[in-house]
Amino acid sequence: MIPASLRRLTRDGWLLFATRFIRLFAYGSVSVVLVFYLVGAGLSEPRIGTLLALTLAGDTLVSLYLTTRADRLGRGRVLIAGALLMAAAGIAFASTSRFWLLLIAGTIGVISPSGNEVGPFLSVEQAALSSVIPDRVRTEVFAWYTLAGSVATAMGALAAGAATSVLQQSGAMARADSYRTIVIVYAALGVLLAALFSRLSSAAEPETRGERPPVHSTFANLSGLGRSKDVVLKLSALFALDAFAGGFVIQSFAAYWFYLRFGVDPGTLGVIFFWANILAGISALLASTLAARFGLIRTMVATHLPSNILLILVPLMPTLPLAIGVLLARFSISQMDVPTRQSYLMAVVSPEERSAAAGITGVARTIGAAVSPLFVGVMFARPSWINVPFFIAGTLKIVYDVLLYRAFVGIRPPEEEQRA
């Protein structure tokens, strides 16, 4: 049975759900094998950390340029451009093992080492979805949208782990070639996304598409923000802190940590992160119910804090089953803040500035996440330090929760003001 909120989706809404699923499937699949693939290509752990950090940094610049112009250039066009950059990055990574070529491809193209969203997609899709659904169902639709992505990431991780294990055990491919196959599939899915984005209608575009609002400052001209500037800048700073913390435990490095600590093979890692992402997606559905009762900001903080404590506990577990259990417990509540965060942002900014606002906050998150792998690569090169990233990530995320609550608990979205 289709939930009432999803029955309100138009053709464009369902299309955006489909592209979200395909994209996160691709991200999930490549994140499980990416570090293994790069190690097999001859790169050292510090070089891999540098590559992944600069890859995220490059995505930041691409996303900033595209998302701040999406509402004027056309959201569909920007999404197509992002999909083509995703395909180009996959082709390049599959074609060469030279560090400087991988660096160029990762910086200009779009590839996800974390299994999470990168590039302009999420920001523009959120704005497009907000244009085709009523405000009162926005949080619930975003929760299902988050679930779709989590399920897709889980299935991608499971598929990549299973496929590489089968190819290696059957003798059909060498280990490095089996990982390269996943990267090639990633590129192909980028091409498919470009074709699907070309089918979006004008309903997903802002009413002011093609118009340039009066320019009052250089910042407004470059950022696409006017009335929403202050709230977006504050949220961006906080989201950057959260993402910087999360960058210490991105899925690629978390998977590699299980390998270093417990000797877990990619096939088993695929199963672990399949269930982790399934639980994360299910947790997102509960967010809309809690937000309706307690408010978006309170829901974000109250669910995020315990997940961060569990993150700190993961490396303290003495056995693999206990480590997996704590990780899965953490994922079971870790995504409740995602649809609430996304919905809150769309609610407190002007409708014509939604793409720019989502883009700038998304870029802030990417910048934060881009710095962390530089440190993680160095830590993973020293066996005695491989647990430290979990401690840093959990502690910084707790600081983020406290600061977010203090700054925004008094700023309510319109639907909460109406209920008050």
Short mmCIF file of C-alpha atoms in Angstrom, two decimals:
data_model
loop_
_atom_site.label_atom_id
_atom_site.label_comp_id
_atom_site.label_asym_id
_atom_site.label_seq_id
_atom_site.Cartn_x
_atom_site.Cartn_y
_atom_site.Cartn_z
CA MET A 1 0.00 0.00 0.00
CA ILE A 2 1.39 3.39 -1.02
CA PRO A 3 1.53 5.95 1.85
CA ALA A 4 -0.80 8.94 1.53
CA SER A 5 2.11 11.38 1.16
CA LEU A 6 3.57 9.44 -1.78
CA ARG A 7 0.20 9.25 -3.52
CA ARG A 8 0.53 13.01 -3.94
CA LEU A 9 3.69 12.61 -6.02
CA THR A 10 3.50 13.65 -9.65
CA ARG A 11 5.36 12.00 -12.51
CA ASP A 12 8.29 14.32 -11.77
CA GLY A 13 8.23 13.29 -8.12
CA TRP A 14 8.44 9.59 -8.97
CA LEU A 15 11.17 10.31 -11.50
CA LEU A 16 13.23 12.07 -8.81
CA PHE A 17 12.76 9.08 -6.50
CA ALA A 18 14.01 6.80 -9.30
CA THR A 19 17.10 8.90 -9.98
CA ARG A 20 17.84 9.05 -6.25
CA PHE A 21 17.68 5.25 -6.06
CA ILE A 22 19.91 4.65 -9.10
CA ARG A 23 22.48 7.22 -8.01
CA LEU A 24 22.77 5.95 -4.43
CA PHE A 25 22.99 2.36 -5.70
CA ALA A 26 26.00 3.47 -7.72
CA TYR A 27 27.51 5.34 -4.78
CA GLY A 28 26.98 2.41 -2.42
CA SER A 29 28.57 -0.07 -4.80
CA VAL A 30 31.68 1.95 -5.50
CA SER A 31 32.23 3.00 -1.87
CA VAL A 32 32.72 -0.60 -0.69
CA VAL A 33 35.46 -1.37 -3.21
CA LEU A 34 37.06 2.01 -3.91
CA VAL A 35 39.85 1.89 -1.31
CA PHE A 36 40.54 -1.78 -2.17
CA TYR A 37 40.68 -0.84 -5.86
CA LEU A 38 43.10 2.03 -5.25
CA VAL A 39 45.32 -0.10 -2.98
CA GLY A 40 45.38 -2.74 -5.74
CA ALA A 41 46.36 -0.03 -8.22
CA GLY A 42 49.47 0.61 -6.15
CA LEU A 43 48.49 3.70 -4.17
CA SER A 44 49.59 4.03 -0.53
CA GLU A 45 47.09 4.83 2.24
CA PRO A 46 48.29 8.46 2.63
CA ARG A 47 47.98 8.98 -1.15
CA ILE A 48 44.52 7.47 -1.12
CA GLY A 49 43.52 9.83 1.69
CA THR A 50 44.84 12.77 -0.33
CA LEU A 51 43.01 11.59 -3.46
CA LEU A 52 39.68 11.16 -1.67
CA ALA A 53 40.03 14.51 0.08
CA LEU A 54 40.74 16.34 -3.17
CA THR A 55 37.97 14.40 -4.91
CA LEU A 56 35.50 15.77 -2.38
CA ALA A 57 37.05 19.22 -2.69
CA GLY A 58 36.58 19.14 -6.46
CA ASP A 59 32.97 18.07 -6.02
CA THR A 60 32.57 21.10 -3.79
CA LEU A 61 33.57 23.55 -6.50
CA VAL A 62 31.45 21.84 -9.15
CA SER A 63 28.44 21.71 -6.84
CA LEU A 64 28.81 25.33 -5.76
CA TYR A 65 28.90 26.56 -9.33
CA LEU A 66 25.98 24.45 -10.53
CA THR A 67 23.61 24.67 -7.57
CA THR A 68 23.84 28.45 -7.14
CA ARG A 69 22.77 28.80 -10.77
CA ALA A 70 20.29 25.93 -11.03
CA ASP A 71 17.18 28.00 -10.41
CA ARG A 72 18.15 30.32 -13.27
CA LEU A 73 19.74 27.87 -15.73
CA GLY A 74 17.18 25.12 -15.15
CA ARG A 75 17.26 22.36 -12.58
CA GLY A 76 16.97 19.63 -15.22
CA ARG A 77 19.97 20.94 -17.13
CA VAL A 78 22.11 21.09 -14.01
CA LEU A 79 21.16 17.53 -13.05
CA ILE A 80 22.09 16.26 -16.52
CA ALA A 81 25.47 18.00 -16.26
CA GLY A 82 26.11 16.37 -12.89
CA ALA A 83 25.23 12.92 -14.25
CA LEU A 84 27.65 13.32 -17.15
CA LEU A 85 30.42 14.35 -14.74
CA MET A 86 29.64 11.24 -12.70
CA ALA A 87 30.00 9.05 -15.79
CA ALA A 88 33.24 10.78 -16.77
CA ALA A 89 34.79 10.18 -13.33
CA GLY A 90 33.87 6.49 -13.44
CA ILE A 91 35.40 6.05 -16.89
CA ALA A 92 38.61 7.76 -15.84
CA PHE A 93 39.00 5.76 -12.60
CA ALA A 94 38.44 2.52 -14.52
CA SER A 95 40.94 3.44 -17.22
CA THR A 96 44.07 4.44 -15.34
CA SER A 97 46.01 3.91 -12.11
CA ARG A 98 48.21 6.99 -12.49
CA PHE A 99 47.79 9.17 -9.44
CA TRP A 100 47.78 12.53 -11.22
CA LEU A 101 45.17 11.38 -13.75
CA LEU A 102 42.98 9.99 -10.96
CA LEU A 103 43.41 13.28 -9.14
CA ILE A 104 42.21 15.28 -12.14
CA ALA A 105 39.29 12.92 -12.77
CA GLY A 106 38.23 12.91 -9.13
CA THR A 107 38.53 16.67 -8.79
CA ILE A 108 36.55 17.56 -11.93
CA GLY A 109 34.20 14.59 -11.98
CA VAL A 110 31.71 13.25 -9.44
CA ILE A 111 32.51 10.09 -7.48
CA SER A 112 31.46 9.15 -3.95
CA PRO A 113 34.02 7.52 -1.63
CA SER A 114 31.56 7.63 1.27
CA GLY A 115 28.41 6.09 -0.23
CA ASN A 116 26.71 9.42 0.52
CA GLU A 117 25.54 12.16 -1.78
CA VAL A 118 28.13 14.23 -3.63
CA GLY A 119 27.78 16.62 -6.54
CA PRO A 120 24.82 18.92 -7.27
CA PHE A 121 22.13 16.21 -7.24
CA LEU A 122 20.71 16.26 -3.72
CA SER A 123 20.41 20.04 -3.50
CA VAL A 124 18.63 20.45 -6.82
CA GLU A 125 16.41 17.39 -6.33
CA GLN A 126 15.29 18.67 -2.92
CA ALA A 127 14.34 22.00 -4.43
CA ALA A 128 12.52 20.27 -7.30
CA LEU A 129 10.63 17.97 -4.92
CA SER A 130 9.62 20.93 -2.77
CA SER A 131 8.10 22.52 -5.88
CA VAL A 132 5.81 19.57 -6.62
CA ILE A 133 4.53 18.65 -3.10
CA PRO A 134 2.52 20.54 -0.42
CA ASP A 135 4.43 21.92 2.59
CA ARG A 136 2.48 19.80 5.06
CA VAL A 137 3.78 16.52 3.63
CA ARG A 138 7.31 17.73 2.87
CA THR A 139 9.03 16.10 5.86
CA GLU A 140 7.28 12.76 5.29
CA VAL A 141 8.12 12.76 1.57
CA PHE A 142 11.73 13.62 2.40
CA ALA A 143 11.77 10.72 4.85
CA TRP A 144 10.70 8.30 2.12
CA TYR A 145 13.20 9.96 -0.22
CA THR A 146 15.92 9.31 2.39
CA LEU A 147 14.75 5.71 2.77
CA ALA A 148 14.92 5.19 -0.99
CA GLY A 149 18.52 6.38 -0.94
CA SER A 150 19.46 4.25 2.06
CA VAL A 151 17.95 1.11 0.53
CA ALA A 152 19.73 1.86 -2.74
CA THR A 153 23.07 2.40 -0.96
CA ALA A 154 22.57 -0.86 0.92
CA MET A 155 21.73 -2.80 -2.23
CA GLY A 156 24.70 -1.27 -4.04
CA ALA A 157 27.07 -2.25 -1.21
CA LEU A 158 25.63 -5.77 -1.11
CA ALA A 159 25.76 -6.17 -4.90
CA ALA A 160 29.34 -4.92 -5.15
CA GLY A 161 30.56 -7.15 -2.32
CA ALA A 162 28.81 -10.21 -3.73
CA ALA A 163 29.86 -9.56 -7.32
CA THR A 164 33.53 -9.09 -6.51
CA SER A 165 33.57 -12.20 -4.30
CA VAL A 166 31.96 -14.34 -7.01
CA LEU A 167 34.29 -13.03 -9.71
CA GLN A 168 37.36 -13.65 -7.58
CA GLN A 169 36.38 -17.07 -6.23
CA SER A 170 35.32 -18.36 -9.65
CA GLY A 171 38.64 -17.33 -11.14
CA ALA A 172 36.87 -15.26 -13.79
CA MET A 173 38.80 -12.14 -12.80
CA ALA A 174 41.78 -11.09 -10.75
CA ARG A 175 41.00 -9.12 -7.62
CA ALA A 176 41.88 -5.71 -9.13
CA ASP A 177 39.82 -6.41 -12.27
CA SER A 178 36.77 -7.38 -10.21
CA TYR A 179 36.92 -4.02 -8.44
CA ARG A 180 37.37 -2.24 -11.78
CA THR A 181 34.16 -3.86 -13.02
CA ILE A 182 32.21 -2.10 -10.27
CA VAL A 183 33.73 1.23 -11.27
CA ILE A 184 32.69 0.63 -14.90
CA VAL A 185 29.11 -0.08 -13.78
CA TYR A 186 29.23 3.20 -11.84
CA ALA A 187 30.07 5.07 -15.03
CA ALA A 188 27.25 3.36 -16.93
CA LEU A 189 24.73 4.34 -14.27
CA GLY A 190 25.85 7.95 -14.66
CA VAL A 191 24.86 7.81 -18.33
CA LEU A 192 21.47 6.31 -17.39
CA LEU A 193 20.88 9.14 -14.92
CA ALA A 194 21.55 11.75 -17.59
CA ALA A 195 18.87 10.16 -19.78
CA LEU A 196 16.33 10.11 -16.94
CA PHE A 197 16.97 13.71 -15.89
CA SER A 198 16.24 14.80 -19.46
CA ARG A 199 12.63 13.67 -18.87
CA LEU A 200 11.89 16.15 -16.07
CA SER A 201 9.09 18.60 -16.90
CA SER A 202 8.87 22.34 -16.27
CA ALA A 203 6.83 21.68 -13.10
CA ALA A 204 10.06 20.82 -11.30
CA GLU A 205 11.49 24.23 -12.15
CA PRO A 206 11.03 27.40 -10.05
CA GLU A 207 8.46 29.91 -11.25
CA THR A 208 11.26 32.46 -11.61
CA ARG A 209 13.39 30.26 -13.87
CA GLY A 210 15.50 32.28 -16.24
CA GLU A 211 14.93 35.50 -14.35
CA ARG A 212 17.71 37.30 -12.54
CA PRO A 213 16.50 38.96 -9.33
CA PRO A 214 17.70 42.49 -8.57
CA VAL A 215 21.34 42.28 -7.54
CA HIS A 216 22.09 44.12 -4.29
CA SER A 217 25.59 42.78 -3.64
CA THR A 218 28.37 40.72 -5.14
CA PHE A 219 27.58 37.96 -2.66
CA ALA A 220 23.94 37.82 -3.75
CA ASN A 221 25.01 37.65 -7.39
CA LEU A 222 27.47 34.83 -6.81
CA SER A 223 25.47 32.83 -4.26
CA GLY A 224 21.89 33.25 -5.47
CA LEU A 225 20.89 34.17 -1.90
CA GLY A 226 19.10 37.28 -0.71
CA ARG A 227 16.63 37.16 2.16
CA SER A 228 17.85 33.73 3.27
CA LYS A 229 21.52 34.66 3.55
CA ASP A 230 21.91 34.82 7.34
CA VAL A 231 20.15 31.56 8.18
CA VAL A 232 21.91 29.71 5.36
CA LEU A 233 25.36 30.89 6.45
CA LYS A 234 24.73 29.82 10.06
CA LEU A 235 23.44 26.42 9.02
CA SER A 236 26.33 26.01 6.58
CA ALA A 237 28.90 26.51 9.33
CA LEU A 238 27.20 23.94 11.55
CA PHE A 239 26.70 21.43 8.73
CA ALA A 240 30.38 21.78 7.79
CA LEU A 241 31.35 20.83 11.35
CA ASP A 242 29.06 17.79 11.26
CA ALA A 243 30.41 16.69 7.89
CA PHE A 244 34.04 17.23 8.97
CA ALA A 245 33.34 14.85 11.84
CA GLY A 246 31.59 12.36 9.57
CA GLY A 247 34.50 12.45 7.13
CA PHE A 248 36.60 10.53 9.65
CA VAL A 249 34.31 7.50 9.29
CA ILE A 250 33.13 7.58 5.66
CA GLN A 251 31.96 4.19 4.43
CA SER A 252 35.08 3.48 2.37
CA PHE A 253 37.35 3.94 5.38
CA ALA A 254 34.91 2.22 7.76
CA ALA A 255 34.91 -0.82 5.47
CA TYR A 256 38.71 -0.77 5.35
CA TRP A 257 38.81 -0.47 9.17
CA PHE A 258 36.86 -3.73 9.50
CA TYR A 259 39.39 -5.32 7.16
CA LEU A 260 42.40 -4.05 9.12
CA ARG A 261 40.94 -4.79 12.56
CA PHE A 262 39.16 -8.09 11.93
CA GLY A 263 40.27 -9.23 8.43
CA VAL A 264 36.75 -8.94 6.98
CA ASP A 265 36.56 -9.64 3.22
CA PRO A 266 34.62 -7.42 0.74
CA GLY A 267 31.76 -9.92 0.44
CA THR A 268 31.09 -9.81 4.17
CA LEU A 269 31.56 -6.05 4.19
CA GLY A 270 28.85 -5.78 1.55
CA VAL A 271 26.43 -7.66 3.83
CA ILE A 272 27.36 -5.53 6.85
CA PHE A 273 26.80 -2.24 5.07
CA PHE A 274 23.68 -3.55 3.35
CA TRP A 275 21.99 -3.98 6.72
CA ALA A 276 23.54 -0.79 8.08
CA ASN A 277 22.00 1.26 5.30
CA ILE A 278 18.66 -0.56 5.47
CA LEU A 279 18.40 0.26 9.17
CA ALA A 280 19.43 3.85 8.48
CA GLY A 281 16.69 4.20 5.88
CA ILE A 282 14.03 2.76 8.16
CA SER A 283 15.09 5.15 10.91
CA ALA A 284 14.46 8.07 8.55
CA LEU A 285 10.78 7.09 8.29
CA LEU A 286 10.35 7.51 12.04
CA ALA A 287 11.69 11.04 11.80
CA SER A 288 8.54 12.53 10.27
CA THR A 289 6.37 11.13 13.08
CA LEU A 290 8.69 12.47 15.77
CA ALA A 291 9.03 15.83 14.02
CA ALA A 292 5.27 16.24 13.84
CA ARG A 293 5.11 15.92 17.61
CA PHE A 294 8.34 17.50 18.87
CA GLY A 295 9.48 19.77 16.02
CA LEU A 296 12.23 19.43 13.42
CA ILE A 297 15.17 20.80 15.43
CA ARG A 298 14.39 18.84 18.59
CA THR A 299 14.03 15.64 16.55
CA MET A 300 17.34 16.25 14.81
CA VAL A 301 19.28 16.69 18.04
CA ALA A 302 17.53 14.09 20.20
CA THR A 303 18.16 11.30 17.66
CA HIS A 304 21.64 12.39 16.60
CA LEU A 305 23.22 12.48 20.06
CA PRO A 306 22.83 8.77 20.96
CA SER A 307 24.00 7.71 17.48
CA ASN A 308 27.23 9.63 18.07
CA ILE A 309 27.81 7.92 21.40
CA LEU A 310 27.41 4.56 19.68
CA LEU A 311 29.92 5.66 17.03
CA ILE A 312 32.53 6.22 19.73
CA LEU A 313 31.84 2.75 21.12
CA VAL A 314 32.41 0.85 17.83
CA PRO A 315 36.24 0.57 18.08
CA LEU A 316 36.00 -0.27 21.78
CA MET A 317 34.28 -3.57 21.00
CA PRO A 318 36.67 -6.53 21.45
CA THR A 319 35.06 -8.87 18.87
CA LEU A 320 33.70 -8.60 15.35
CA PRO A 321 30.07 -9.50 16.28
CA LEU A 322 30.01 -6.83 18.98
CA ALA A 323 31.54 -4.21 16.67
CA ILE A 324 28.97 -5.03 13.99
CA GLY A 325 26.17 -4.95 16.55
CA VAL A 326 27.11 -1.48 17.81
CA LEU A 327 27.57 -0.22 14.25
CA LEU A 328 24.11 -1.49 13.26
CA ALA A 329 22.59 0.02 16.41
CA ARG A 330 24.15 3.32 15.47
CA PHE A 331 22.81 3.16 11.92
CA SER A 332 19.33 2.29 13.24
CA ILE A 333 18.99 5.87 14.54
CA SER A 334 21.65 7.72 12.55
CA GLN A 335 19.47 8.97 9.68
CA MET A 336 16.58 10.47 11.62
CA ASP A 337 18.21 13.88 11.37
CA VAL A 338 18.56 13.73 7.57
CA PRO A 339 14.97 14.27 6.31
CA THR A 340 14.32 16.64 9.20
CA ARG A 341 17.44 18.66 8.34
CA GLN A 342 16.53 18.78 4.67
CA SER A 343 12.91 19.69 5.35
CA TYR A 344 13.92 22.38 7.86
CA LEU A 345 16.21 24.04 5.33
CA MET A 346 13.55 24.05 2.60
CA ALA A 347 11.04 25.52 5.09
CA VAL A 348 13.08 28.44 6.42
CA VAL A 349 14.45 29.80 3.12
CA SER A 350 12.63 31.62 0.32
CA PRO A 351 11.19 29.26 -2.34
CA GLU A 352 13.14 30.91 -5.14
CA GLU A 353 16.39 30.42 -3.20
CA ARG A 354 15.95 26.73 -2.34
CA SER A 355 18.43 25.30 -4.85
CA ALA A 356 21.06 27.86 -3.88
CA ALA A 357 20.46 27.32 -0.16
CA ALA A 358 20.62 23.54 -0.46
CA GLY A 359 23.65 23.86 -2.71
CA ILE A 360 25.59 26.12 -0.38
CA THR A 361 24.83 24.06 2.73
CA GLY A 362 25.65 20.93 0.74
CA VAL A 363 28.94 22.43 -0.38
CA ALA A 364 29.71 23.36 3.22
CA ARG A 365 29.18 19.73 4.16
CA THR A 366 31.39 18.59 1.30
CA ILE A 367 34.17 20.99 2.32
CA GLY A 368 34.01 19.69 5.86
CA ALA A 369 34.08 16.08 4.69
CA ALA A 370 36.89 16.76 2.22
CA VAL A 371 39.42 17.70 4.90
CA SER A 372 39.01 14.68 7.18
CA PRO A 373 40.36 11.92 4.85
CA LEU A 374 43.74 13.67 4.81
CA PHE A 375 44.08 12.84 8.51
CA VAL A 376 42.44 9.42 8.26
CA GLY A 377 44.86 8.24 5.59
CA VAL A 378 47.79 9.06 7.89
CA MET A 379 46.09 7.36 10.85
CA PHE A 380 45.35 4.19 8.89
CA ALA A 381 49.01 3.97 7.89
CA ARG A 382 49.79 3.50 11.62
CA PRO A 383 48.12 0.39 13.08
CA SER A 384 47.95 1.86 16.59
CA TRP A 385 45.90 4.84 15.34
CA ILE A 386 43.16 3.13 13.33
CA ASN A 387 40.57 3.56 16.12
CA VAL A 388 41.18 7.28 16.61
CA PRO A 389 38.92 8.47 13.72
CA PHE A 390 35.85 7.02 15.48
CA PHE A 391 36.61 8.94 18.69
CA ILE A 392 37.18 12.22 16.86
CA ALA A 393 34.04 11.83 14.76
CA GLY A 394 31.73 11.05 17.67
CA THR A 395 33.04 13.87 19.86
CA LEU A 396 32.79 16.55 17.17
CA LYS A 397 29.29 15.44 16.20
CA ILE A 398 28.14 15.86 19.79
CA VAL A 399 29.51 19.42 19.76
CA TYR A 400 27.55 20.05 16.54
CA ASP A 401 24.30 18.85 18.15
CA VAL A 402 24.66 21.21 21.09
CA LEU A 403 25.46 24.22 18.91
CA LEU A 404 22.61 23.49 16.48
CA TYR A 405 20.05 23.30 19.28
CA ARG A 406 21.18 26.54 20.89
CA ALA A 407 21.16 28.47 17.60
CA PHE A 408 17.94 27.26 15.95
CA VAL A 409 15.49 25.83 18.48
CA GLY A 410 13.64 29.16 18.45
CA ILE A 411 13.35 29.41 14.65
CA ARG A 412 10.31 27.41 13.58
CA PRO A 413 9.26 26.40 10.04
CA PRO A 414 5.82 27.62 8.84
CA GLU A 415 3.99 24.34 9.46
CA GLU A 416 5.11 24.34 13.12
CA GLU A 417 4.07 27.98 13.56
CA GLN A 418 0.61 27.07 12.29
CA ARG A 419 0.28 24.24 14.85
CA ALA A 420 1.50 26.40 17.73
#
